Coordinates of C-alpha atoms in Angstrom, one line a residue:
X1 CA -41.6 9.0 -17.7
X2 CA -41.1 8.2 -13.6
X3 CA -38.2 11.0 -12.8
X4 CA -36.0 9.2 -10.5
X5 CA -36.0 10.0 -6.6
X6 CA -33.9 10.1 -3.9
X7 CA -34.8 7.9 -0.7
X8 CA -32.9 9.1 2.4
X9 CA -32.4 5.9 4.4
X10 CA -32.0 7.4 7.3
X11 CA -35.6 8.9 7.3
X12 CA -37.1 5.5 6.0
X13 CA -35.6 3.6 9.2
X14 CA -37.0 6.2 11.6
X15 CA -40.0 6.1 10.0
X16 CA -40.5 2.3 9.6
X17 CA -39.3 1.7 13.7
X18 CA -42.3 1.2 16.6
X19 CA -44.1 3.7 17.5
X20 CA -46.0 1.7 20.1
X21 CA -43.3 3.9 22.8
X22 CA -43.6 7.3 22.9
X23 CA -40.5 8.1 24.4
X24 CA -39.0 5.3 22.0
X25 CA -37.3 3.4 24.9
X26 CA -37.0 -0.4 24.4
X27 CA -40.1 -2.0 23.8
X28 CA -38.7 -5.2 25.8
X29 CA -40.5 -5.4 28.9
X30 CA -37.6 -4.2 31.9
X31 CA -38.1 -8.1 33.5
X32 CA -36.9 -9.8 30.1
X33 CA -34.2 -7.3 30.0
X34 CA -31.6 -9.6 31.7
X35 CA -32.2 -12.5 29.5
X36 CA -32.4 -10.6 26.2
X37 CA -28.4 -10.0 26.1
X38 CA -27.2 -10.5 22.6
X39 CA -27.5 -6.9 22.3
X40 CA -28.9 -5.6 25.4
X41 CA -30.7 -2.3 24.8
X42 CA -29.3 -1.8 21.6
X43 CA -31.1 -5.0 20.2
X44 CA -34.4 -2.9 19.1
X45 CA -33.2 1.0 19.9
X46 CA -30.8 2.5 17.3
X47 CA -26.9 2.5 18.8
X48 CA -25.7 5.8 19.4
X49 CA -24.0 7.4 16.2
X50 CA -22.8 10.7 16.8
X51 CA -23.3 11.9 20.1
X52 CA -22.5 9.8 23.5
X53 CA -25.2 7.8 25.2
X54 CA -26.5 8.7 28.7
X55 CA -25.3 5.0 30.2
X56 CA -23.2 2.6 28.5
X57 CA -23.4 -1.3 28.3
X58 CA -20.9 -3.9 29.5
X59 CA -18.2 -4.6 27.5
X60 CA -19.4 -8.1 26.4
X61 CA -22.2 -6.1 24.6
X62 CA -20.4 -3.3 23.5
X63 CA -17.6 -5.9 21.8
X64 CA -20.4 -7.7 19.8
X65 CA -22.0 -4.8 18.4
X66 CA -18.8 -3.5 17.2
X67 CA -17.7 -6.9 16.1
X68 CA -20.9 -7.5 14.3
X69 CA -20.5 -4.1 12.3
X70 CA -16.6 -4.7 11.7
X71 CA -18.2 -8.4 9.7
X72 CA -19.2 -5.8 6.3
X73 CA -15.5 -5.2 5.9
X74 CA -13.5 -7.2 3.7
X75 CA -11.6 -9.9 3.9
X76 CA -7.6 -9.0 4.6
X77 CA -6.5 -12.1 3.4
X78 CA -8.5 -11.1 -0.1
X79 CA -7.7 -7.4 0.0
X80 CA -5.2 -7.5 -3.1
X81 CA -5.4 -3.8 -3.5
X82 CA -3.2 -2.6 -0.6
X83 CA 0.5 -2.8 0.2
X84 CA -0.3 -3.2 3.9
X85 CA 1.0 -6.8 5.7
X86 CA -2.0 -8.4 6.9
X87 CA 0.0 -11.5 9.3
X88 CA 2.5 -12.5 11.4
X89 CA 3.2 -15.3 13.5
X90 CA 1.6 -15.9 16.9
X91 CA 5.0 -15.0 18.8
X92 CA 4.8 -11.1 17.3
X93 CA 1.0 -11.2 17.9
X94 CA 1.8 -11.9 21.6
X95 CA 5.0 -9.5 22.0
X96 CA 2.9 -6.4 20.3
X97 CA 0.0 -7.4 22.6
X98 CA 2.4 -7.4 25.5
X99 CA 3.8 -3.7 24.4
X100 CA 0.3 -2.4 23.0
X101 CA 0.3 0.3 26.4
X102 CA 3.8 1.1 25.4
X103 CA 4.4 5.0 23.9
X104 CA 7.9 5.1 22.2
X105 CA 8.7 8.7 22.9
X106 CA 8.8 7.8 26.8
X107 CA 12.2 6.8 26.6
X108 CA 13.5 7.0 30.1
X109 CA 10.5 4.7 31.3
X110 CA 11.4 2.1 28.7
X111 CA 15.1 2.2 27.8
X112 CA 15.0 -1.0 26.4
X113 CA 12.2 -0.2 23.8
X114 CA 14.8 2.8 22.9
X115 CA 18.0 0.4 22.4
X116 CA 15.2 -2.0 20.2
X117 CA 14.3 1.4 18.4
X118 CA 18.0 2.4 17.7
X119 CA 18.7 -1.3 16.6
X120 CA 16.1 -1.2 14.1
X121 CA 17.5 2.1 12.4
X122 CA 21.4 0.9 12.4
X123 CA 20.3 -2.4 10.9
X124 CA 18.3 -0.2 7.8
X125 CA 21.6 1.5 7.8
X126 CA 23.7 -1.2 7.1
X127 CA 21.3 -2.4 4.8
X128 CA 20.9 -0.1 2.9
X129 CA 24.7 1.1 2.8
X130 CA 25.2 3.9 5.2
X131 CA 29.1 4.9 5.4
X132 CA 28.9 4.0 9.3
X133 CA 25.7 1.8 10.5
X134 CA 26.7 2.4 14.1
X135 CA 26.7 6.3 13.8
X136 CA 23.2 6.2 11.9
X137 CA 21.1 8.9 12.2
X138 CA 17.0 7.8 11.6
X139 CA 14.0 7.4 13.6
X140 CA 10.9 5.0 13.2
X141 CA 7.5 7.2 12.1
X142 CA 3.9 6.3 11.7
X143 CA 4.7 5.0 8.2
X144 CA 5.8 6.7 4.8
X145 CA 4.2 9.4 4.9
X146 CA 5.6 11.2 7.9
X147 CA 9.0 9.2 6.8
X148 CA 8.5 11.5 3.6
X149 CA 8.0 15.0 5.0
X150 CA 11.1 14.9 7.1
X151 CA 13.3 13.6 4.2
X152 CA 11.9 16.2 1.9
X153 CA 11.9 19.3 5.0
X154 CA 16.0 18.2 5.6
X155 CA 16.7 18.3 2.0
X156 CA 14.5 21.7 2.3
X157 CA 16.7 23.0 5.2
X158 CA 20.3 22.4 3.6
X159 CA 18.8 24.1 0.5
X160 CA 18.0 27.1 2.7
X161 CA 21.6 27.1 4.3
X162 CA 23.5 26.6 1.1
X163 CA 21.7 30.0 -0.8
X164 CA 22.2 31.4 2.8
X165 CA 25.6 31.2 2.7
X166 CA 26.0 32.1 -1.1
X167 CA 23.7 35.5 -0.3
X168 CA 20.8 34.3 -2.2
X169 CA 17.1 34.9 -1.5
X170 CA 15.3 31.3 0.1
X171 CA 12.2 33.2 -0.7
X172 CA 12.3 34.9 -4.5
X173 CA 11.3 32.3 -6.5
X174 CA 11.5 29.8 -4.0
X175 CA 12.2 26.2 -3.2
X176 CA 10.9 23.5 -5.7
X177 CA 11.3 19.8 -5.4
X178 CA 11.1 17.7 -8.6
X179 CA 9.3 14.3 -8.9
X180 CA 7.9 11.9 -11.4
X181 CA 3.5 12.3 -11.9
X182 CA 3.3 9.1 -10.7
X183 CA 3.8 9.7 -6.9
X184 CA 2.0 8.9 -4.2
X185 CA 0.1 11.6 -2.4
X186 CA 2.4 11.5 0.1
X187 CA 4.9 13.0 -1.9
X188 CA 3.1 15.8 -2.9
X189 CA 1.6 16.4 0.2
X190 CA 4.8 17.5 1.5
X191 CA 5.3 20.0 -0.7
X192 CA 2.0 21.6 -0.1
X193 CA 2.2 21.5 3.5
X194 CA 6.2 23.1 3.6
X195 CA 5.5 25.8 0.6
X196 CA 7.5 23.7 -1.6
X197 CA 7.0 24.3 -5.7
X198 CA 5.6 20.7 -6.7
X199 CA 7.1 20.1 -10.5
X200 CA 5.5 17.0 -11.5
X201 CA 7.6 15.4 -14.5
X202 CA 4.9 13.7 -17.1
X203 CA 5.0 9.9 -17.4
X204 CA 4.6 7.8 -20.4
X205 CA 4.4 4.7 -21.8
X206 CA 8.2 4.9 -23.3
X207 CA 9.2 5.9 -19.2
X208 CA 7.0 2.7 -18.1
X209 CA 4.3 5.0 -16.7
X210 CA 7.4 6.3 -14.1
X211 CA 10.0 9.1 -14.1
X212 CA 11.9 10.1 -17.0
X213 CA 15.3 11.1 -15.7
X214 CA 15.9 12.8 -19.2
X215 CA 12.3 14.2 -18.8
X216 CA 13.2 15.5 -15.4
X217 CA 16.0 17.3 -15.6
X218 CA 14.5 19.5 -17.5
X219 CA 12.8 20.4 -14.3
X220 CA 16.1 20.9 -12.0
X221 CA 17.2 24.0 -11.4
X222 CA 19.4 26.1 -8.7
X223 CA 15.6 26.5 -6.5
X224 CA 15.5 22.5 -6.7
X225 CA 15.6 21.3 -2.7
X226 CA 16.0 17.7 -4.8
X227 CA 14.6 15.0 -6.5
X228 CA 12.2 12.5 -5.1
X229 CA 12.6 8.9 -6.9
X230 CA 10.6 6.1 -6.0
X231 CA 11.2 2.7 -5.6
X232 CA 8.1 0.6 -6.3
X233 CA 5.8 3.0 -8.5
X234 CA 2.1 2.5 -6.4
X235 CA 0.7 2.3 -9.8
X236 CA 2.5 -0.6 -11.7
X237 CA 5.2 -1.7 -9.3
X238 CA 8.5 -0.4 -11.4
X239 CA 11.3 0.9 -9.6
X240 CA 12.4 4.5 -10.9
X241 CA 16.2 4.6 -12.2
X242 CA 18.1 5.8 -9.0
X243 CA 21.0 5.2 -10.8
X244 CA 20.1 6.9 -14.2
X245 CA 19.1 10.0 -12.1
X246 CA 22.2 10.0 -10.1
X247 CA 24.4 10.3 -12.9
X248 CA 22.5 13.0 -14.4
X249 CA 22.6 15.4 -11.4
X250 CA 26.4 14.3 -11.5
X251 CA 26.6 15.9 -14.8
X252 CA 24.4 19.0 -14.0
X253 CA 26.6 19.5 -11.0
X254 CA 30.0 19.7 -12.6
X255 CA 28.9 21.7 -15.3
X256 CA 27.1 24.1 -12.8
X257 CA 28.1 23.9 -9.6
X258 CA 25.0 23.2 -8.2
X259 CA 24.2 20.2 -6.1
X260 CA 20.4 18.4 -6.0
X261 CA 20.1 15.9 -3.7
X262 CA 18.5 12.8 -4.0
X263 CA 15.4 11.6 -1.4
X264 CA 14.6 7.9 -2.5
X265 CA 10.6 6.9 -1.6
X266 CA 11.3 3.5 -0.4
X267 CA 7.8 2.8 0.7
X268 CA 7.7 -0.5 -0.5
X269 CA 10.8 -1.4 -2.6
X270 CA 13.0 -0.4 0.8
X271 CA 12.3 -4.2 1.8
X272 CA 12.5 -5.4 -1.6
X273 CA 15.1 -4.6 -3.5
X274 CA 17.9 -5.4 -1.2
X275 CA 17.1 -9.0 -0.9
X276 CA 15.2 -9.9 -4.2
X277 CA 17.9 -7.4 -6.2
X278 CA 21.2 -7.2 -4.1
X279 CA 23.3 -5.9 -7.1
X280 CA 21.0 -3.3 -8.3
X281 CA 22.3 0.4 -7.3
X282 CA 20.0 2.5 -5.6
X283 CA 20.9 2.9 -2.1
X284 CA 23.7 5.0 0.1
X285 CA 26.3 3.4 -2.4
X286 CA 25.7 6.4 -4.5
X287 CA 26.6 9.6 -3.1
X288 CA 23.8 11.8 -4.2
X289 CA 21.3 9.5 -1.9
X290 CA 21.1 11.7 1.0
X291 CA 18.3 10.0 2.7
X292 CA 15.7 7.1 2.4
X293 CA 12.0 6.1 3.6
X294 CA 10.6 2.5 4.0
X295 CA 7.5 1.6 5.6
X296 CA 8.1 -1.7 8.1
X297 CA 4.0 -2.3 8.1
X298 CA 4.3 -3.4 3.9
X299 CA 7.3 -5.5 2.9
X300 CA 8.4 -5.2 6.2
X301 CA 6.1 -7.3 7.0
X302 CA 4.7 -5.2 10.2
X303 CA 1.7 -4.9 11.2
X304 CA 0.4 -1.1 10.5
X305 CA 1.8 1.7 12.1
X306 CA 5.8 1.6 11.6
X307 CA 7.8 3.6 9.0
X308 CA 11.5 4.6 8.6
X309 CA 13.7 7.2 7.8
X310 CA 17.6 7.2 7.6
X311 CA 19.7 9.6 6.5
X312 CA 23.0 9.0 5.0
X313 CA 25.2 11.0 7.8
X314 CA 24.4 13.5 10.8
X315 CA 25.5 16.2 8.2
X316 CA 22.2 15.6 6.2
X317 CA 19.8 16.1 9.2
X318 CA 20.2 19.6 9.9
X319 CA 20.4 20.9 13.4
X320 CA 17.3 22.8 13.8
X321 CA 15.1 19.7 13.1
X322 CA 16.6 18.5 16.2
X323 CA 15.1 19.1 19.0
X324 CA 16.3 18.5 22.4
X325 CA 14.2 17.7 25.0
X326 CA 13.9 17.8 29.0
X327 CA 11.1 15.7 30.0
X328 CA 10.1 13.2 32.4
X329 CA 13.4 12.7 34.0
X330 CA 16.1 13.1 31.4
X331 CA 17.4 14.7 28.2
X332 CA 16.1 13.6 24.8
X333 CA 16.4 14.3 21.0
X334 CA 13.4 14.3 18.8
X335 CA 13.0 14.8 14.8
X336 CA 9.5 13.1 14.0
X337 CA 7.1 14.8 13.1
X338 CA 4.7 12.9 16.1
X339 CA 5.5 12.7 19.9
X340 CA 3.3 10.1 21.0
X341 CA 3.0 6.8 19.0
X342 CA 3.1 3.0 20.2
X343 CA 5.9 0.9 20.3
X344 CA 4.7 -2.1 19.5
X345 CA 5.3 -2.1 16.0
X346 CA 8.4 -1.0 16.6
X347 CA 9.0 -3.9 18.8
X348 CA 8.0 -6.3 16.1
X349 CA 9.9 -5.1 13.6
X350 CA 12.8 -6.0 15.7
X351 CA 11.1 -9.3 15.7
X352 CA 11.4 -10.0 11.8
X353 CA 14.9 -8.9 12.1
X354 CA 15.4 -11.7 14.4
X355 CA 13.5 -14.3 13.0
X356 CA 14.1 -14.0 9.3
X357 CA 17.4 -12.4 8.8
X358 CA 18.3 -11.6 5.5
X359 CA 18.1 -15.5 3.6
X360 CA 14.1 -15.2 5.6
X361 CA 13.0 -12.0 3.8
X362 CA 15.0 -13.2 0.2
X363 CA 13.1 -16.5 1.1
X364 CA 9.4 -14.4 1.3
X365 CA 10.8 -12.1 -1.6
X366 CA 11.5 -15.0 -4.3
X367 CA 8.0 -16.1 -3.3
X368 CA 6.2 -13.3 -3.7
X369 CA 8.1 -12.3 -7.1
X370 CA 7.0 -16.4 -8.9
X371 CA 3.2 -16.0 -7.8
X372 CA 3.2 -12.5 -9.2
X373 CA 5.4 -14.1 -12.4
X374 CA 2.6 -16.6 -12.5
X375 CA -0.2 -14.4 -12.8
X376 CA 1.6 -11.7 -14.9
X377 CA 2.0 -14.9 -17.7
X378 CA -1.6 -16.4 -17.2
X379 CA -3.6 -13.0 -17.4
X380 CA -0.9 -12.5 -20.7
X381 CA -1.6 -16.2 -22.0
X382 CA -5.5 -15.6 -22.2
X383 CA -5.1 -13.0 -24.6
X384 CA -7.8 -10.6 -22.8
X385 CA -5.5 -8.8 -20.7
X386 CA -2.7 -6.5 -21.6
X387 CA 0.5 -6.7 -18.5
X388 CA 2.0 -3.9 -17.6
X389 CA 4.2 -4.6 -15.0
X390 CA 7.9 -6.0 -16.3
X391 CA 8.7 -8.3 -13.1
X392 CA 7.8 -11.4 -15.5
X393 CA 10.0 -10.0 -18.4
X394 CA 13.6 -10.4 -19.2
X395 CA 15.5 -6.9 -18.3
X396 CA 15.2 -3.9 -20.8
X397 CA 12.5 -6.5 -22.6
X398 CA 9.5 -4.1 -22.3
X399 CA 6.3 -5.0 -24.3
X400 CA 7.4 -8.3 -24.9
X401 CA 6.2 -11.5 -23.7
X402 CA 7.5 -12.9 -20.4
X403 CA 10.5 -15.7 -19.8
X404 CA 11.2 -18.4 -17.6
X405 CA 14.7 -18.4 -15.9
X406 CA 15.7 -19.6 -12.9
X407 CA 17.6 -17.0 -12.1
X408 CA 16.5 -13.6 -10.5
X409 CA 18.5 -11.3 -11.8
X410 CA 17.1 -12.1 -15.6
X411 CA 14.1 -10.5 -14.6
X412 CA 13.3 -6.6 -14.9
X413 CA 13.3 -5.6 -11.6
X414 CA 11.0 -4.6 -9.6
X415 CA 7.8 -5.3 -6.7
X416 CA 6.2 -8.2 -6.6
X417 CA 2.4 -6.1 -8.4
X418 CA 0.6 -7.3 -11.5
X419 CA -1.0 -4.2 -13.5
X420 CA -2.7 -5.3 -16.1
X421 CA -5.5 -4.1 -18.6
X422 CA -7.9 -5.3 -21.2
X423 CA -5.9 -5.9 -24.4
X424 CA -6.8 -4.1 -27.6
X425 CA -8.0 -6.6 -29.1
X426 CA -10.4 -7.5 -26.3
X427 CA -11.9 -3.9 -26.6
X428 CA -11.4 -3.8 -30.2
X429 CA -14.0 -7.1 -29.9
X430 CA -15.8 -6.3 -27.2
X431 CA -16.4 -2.5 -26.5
X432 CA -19.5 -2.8 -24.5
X433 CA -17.6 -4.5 -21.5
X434 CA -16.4 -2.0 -18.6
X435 CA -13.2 -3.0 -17.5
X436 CA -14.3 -1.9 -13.9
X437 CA -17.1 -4.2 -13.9
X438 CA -14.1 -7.0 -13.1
X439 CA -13.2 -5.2 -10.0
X440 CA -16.9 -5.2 -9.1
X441 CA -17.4 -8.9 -9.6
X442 CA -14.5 -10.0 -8.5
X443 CA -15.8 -8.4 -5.3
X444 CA -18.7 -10.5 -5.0
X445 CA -16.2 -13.4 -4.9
X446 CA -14.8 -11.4 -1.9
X447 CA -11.7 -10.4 -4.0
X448 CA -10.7 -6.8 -3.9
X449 CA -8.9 -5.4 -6.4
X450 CA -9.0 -2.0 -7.7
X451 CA -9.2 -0.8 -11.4
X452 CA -8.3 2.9 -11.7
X453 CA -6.7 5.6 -13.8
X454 CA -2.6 6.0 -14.5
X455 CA -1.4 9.4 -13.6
X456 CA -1.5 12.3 -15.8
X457 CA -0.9 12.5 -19.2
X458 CA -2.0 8.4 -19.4
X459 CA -5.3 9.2 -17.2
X460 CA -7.3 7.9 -20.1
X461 CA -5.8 4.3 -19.4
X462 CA -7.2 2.6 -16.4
X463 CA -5.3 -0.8 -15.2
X464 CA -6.1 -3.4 -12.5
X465 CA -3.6 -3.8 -9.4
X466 CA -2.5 -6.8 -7.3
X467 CA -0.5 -6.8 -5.0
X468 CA 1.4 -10.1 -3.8
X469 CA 2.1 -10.3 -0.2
X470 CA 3.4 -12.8 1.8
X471 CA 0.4 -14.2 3.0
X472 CA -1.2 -14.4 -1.0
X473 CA 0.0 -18.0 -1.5
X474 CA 0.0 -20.1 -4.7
X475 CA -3.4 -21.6 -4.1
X476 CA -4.8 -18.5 -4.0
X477 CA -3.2 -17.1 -7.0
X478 CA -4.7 -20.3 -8.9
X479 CA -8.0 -19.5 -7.5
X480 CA -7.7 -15.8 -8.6
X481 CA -6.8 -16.7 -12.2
X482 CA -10.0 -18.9 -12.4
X483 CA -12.5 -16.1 -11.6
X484 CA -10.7 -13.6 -13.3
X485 CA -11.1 -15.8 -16.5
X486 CA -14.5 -16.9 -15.5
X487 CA -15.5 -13.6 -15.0
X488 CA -14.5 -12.3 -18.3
X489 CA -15.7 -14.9 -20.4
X490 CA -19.2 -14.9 -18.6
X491 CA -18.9 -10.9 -19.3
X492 CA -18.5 -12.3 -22.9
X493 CA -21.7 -14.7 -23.3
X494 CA -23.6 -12.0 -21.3
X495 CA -23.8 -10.0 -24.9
X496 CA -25.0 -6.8 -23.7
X497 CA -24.3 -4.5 -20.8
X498 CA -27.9 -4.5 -19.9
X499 CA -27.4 -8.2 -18.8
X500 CA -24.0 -7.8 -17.4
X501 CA -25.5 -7.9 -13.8
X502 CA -27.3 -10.9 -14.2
X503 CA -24.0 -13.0 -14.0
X504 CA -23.7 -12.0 -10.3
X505 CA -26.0 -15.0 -9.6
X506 CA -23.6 -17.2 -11.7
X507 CA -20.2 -16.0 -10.4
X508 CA -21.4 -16.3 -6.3
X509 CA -22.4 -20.2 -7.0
X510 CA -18.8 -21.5 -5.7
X511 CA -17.6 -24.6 -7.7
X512 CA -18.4 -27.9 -5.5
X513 CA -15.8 -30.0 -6.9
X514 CA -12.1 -28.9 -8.7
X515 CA -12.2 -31.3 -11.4
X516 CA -15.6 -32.1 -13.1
X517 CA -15.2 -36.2 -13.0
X518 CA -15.4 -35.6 -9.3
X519 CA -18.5 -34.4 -9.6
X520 CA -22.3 -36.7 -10.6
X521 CA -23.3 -36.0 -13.4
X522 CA -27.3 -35.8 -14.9
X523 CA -29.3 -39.1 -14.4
X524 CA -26.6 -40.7 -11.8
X525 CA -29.1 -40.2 -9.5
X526 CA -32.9 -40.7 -8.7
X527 CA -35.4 -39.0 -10.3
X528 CA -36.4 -35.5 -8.9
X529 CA -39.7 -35.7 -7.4
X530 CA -40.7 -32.2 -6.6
X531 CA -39.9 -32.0 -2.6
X532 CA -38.7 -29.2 -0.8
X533 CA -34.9 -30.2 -1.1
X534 CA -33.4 -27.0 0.5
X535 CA -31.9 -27.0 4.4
X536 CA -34.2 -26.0 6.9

């Protein structure tokens, strides 16, 4: 038996290079030097990796190499697995260009960029139904995350003053924040950074893989900063029952006296839900919502590196994560988390405001929400996958099979993301097939989209995610459904695992014509008479 081996590539390249150079300089003679510019010295001598060069090369050079590298990623227009926008028309391109050199916290160099900033936050306000959207109190951030950690270190804070005031002890057991297991890491990364008790509810298939409000207070207690709910679960899409929850802590409070905020996680469904679901309450209409994060750079429809947070009132943003600052000129207040960061996406935020208005992003919403119906029914029509997201289902109709209605609000709500599985059947017939070996050819057709685990407690289920942006059109949604069930099927015929791979050559041949009448078929043509007959 040959034991395997490891082969370090790194050795096998600097072993395999010329040695005709003993001081392994280029081996292009210094008079060709000028002509050969593709890649200037770096053409036949390994580029810098991790330490600085002793003299650069012109930018020309240095843009190619970089841009040549930057080819192996994938395509952004493909990438299905992330929330992130990937477009925006040519007028943001050229304002965020324009404002690239821009930082936001110099606000007495660019007051205008400050008005745009404060614009943007009274706007979410009013959105999202703020008691006064003139007085709002928020502040842009480099996305969710550090949207999260100030929502969840305010809710921390008034915690802190409220068992100050009643003579308690803010140390003995402790502060502890409650959230569902299927949060993002952003979630729980602000508890471990501020020394806050994570209590992780369990989710299940009767909660649709999401907090349990039932479940969860069973967590709250008089140490509990608050309750993180999410709108848009990462994992199948499902907004979390604000409501439901609400009500709840109403109950617990009256019979207690004991008041737990609510922090809603608006990564995603922030820019959703109030245009594709108007009606539904989750917002500042209820009370107990002291504070809410969205990221501009997803459904937003920014590009990366804009978040948001807004607080109900100034009275939820205590004082002492308010600093005031004398710098460059004048008197500031900051509460981010980050000093520097650009402007730019700030500035085209501002821009979407403008140019869509509300009827623009319900316009985009409705869009995204029928392609991801129409995958959500095909995947369920072929009877090999298993859906379960509810978008394409009628409301409170879980596990059942999806409708057709012209009308929105018949629908579960929701974000536009198909999660879907292999259906028991399918593994009941066909138990040799790995259900990640569809992420893996779907990727040689340049799709990506990711098959991974639910949270714990359901971690021995593991789905496949899309998620459909603005810019994932119908065409494409066809086109997807096609390899997904050519893929499958061919993973059928294959018969054994051991062959599985062997239908990479298959799926890469791209179809030459849509309809197969379009196409010549055997002996329409002359005989083949053994010639070389591929491009030179």
């Amino acid at each position: 038996m040959v034991l395997s081996k490891h082969v370090n590539p790194s050795r096998i390249i600097q072993e395999s290079r010329d040695k005709s150079d003993a001081h392994r300089k280029s081996t292009i003679p210094a008079s060709a030097s000028g002509a050969y510019s593709y890649g200037d010295r770096y053409a036949t001598s390994p580029i810098p990796k991790y330490s600085l060069s002793s003299k650069g090369v012109n930018p020309d050079t240095a843009y190619r190499l970089i841009h040549d590298e930057l080819s192996l990623d994938g395509s952004t227009v493909l990438n299905l697995a992330s929330f992130v926008h990937t477009w925006m028309p040519p007028q943001a391109e050229q304002l965020f260009v324009e404002n690239i050199s821009k930082n936001l916290i110099d606000s007495d160099e660019y007051p205008a960029t400050q008005i745009i900033h404060t614009r943007c936050v009274s706007i979410l306000a009013d959105m999202w139904h703020a008691p006064s959207a003139k007085e709002a109190i928020g502040t842009a951030t480099t996305g969710s995350s550090e949207a999260i950690q100030l929502g969840g270190l305010a809710m921390k804070r008034m915690w802190q003053e409220r068992r100050k005031k009643a003579g308690k002890s803010i140390h003995e057991p402790g502060p502890n924040i409650v959230m569902g297991a299927n949060a993002q890491v952003a979630l729980e990364k602000f508890a471990r950074y501020f020394d806050v008790e994570c209590r992780l509810v369990p989710v299940s298939v009767e909660s649709k893989y999401r907090l349990d409000p039932k479940k969860a207070m069973e967590y709250v207690d008089e140490n509990t900063i608050g309750v993180f709910v999410i709108l848009g679960s990462t994992y199948t899409g499902h907004y979390e029952p604000v409501k439901e929850m609400s009500d709840l802590l109403d109950e617990y409070e009256a019979k207690t006296g004991i008041f737990v905020p609510i922090h809603v996680d608006g990564a995603s469904g922030g820019f959703v839900a109030p245009f594709v679901h108007p009606k539904l309450p989750w917002d500042f209409k209820l009370p107990r919502v002291v504070s809410i994060n969205t990221s501009g750079h997803k459904f937003g429809m920014s590009y990366v590196g804009v978040g948001w947070v807004v607080w109900r009132d100034k009275a939820h943003l205590p004082k002492d994560l308010i600093f005031e600052l004398h710098y460059l000129g004048s008197v500031e207040y900051s509460f981010s988390l980050n000093f520097s960061r650009p402007a730019a996406p700030i500035i085209t935020q501002y821009f979407n405001f403008l140019h869509l208005g509300f009827e623009g992003y319900r316009s985009v919403g409705l869009a995204d929400m029928q392609n991801a119906r129409l995958l959500s029914r095909a995947l369920e029509k072929t009877g090999y996958y298993t859906v379960l997201s509810d978008i394409h289902r009628a409301v409170g109709a879980h596990d059942q099979h999806g409708i057709d209605d012209a009308n929105i609000e018949a629908y579960e709500p929701g974000l536009p993301v198909v999660a879907f599985r292999f259906s028991d059947k399918f593994q009941q017939d066909h138990p040799d097939i790995d259900q990640k070996w569809i992420q893996t050819l779907l990727r040689s057709k340049g799709w990506i989209v990711p098959n991974y685990e639910l949270p714990p407690a359901l971690e021995q289920i593991s789905i496949l995610r899309v998620v459909v942006r603005e810019n994932i059109t119908e065409v494409l949604v066809d086109k997807l459904i096609e390899d997904i069930i050519e893929i499958t099927e061919q993973l059928i015929k294959a018969g054994s695992p051991t062959h599985a791979l062997n239908m990479l050559g298959h799926v890469q041949k791209a179809k030459k014509h849509e309809h197969p009448d379009s196409n010549l078929k055997k002996g329409e043509g002359s005989d083949y008479t053994g010639t070389y007959a591929r491009p030179c």
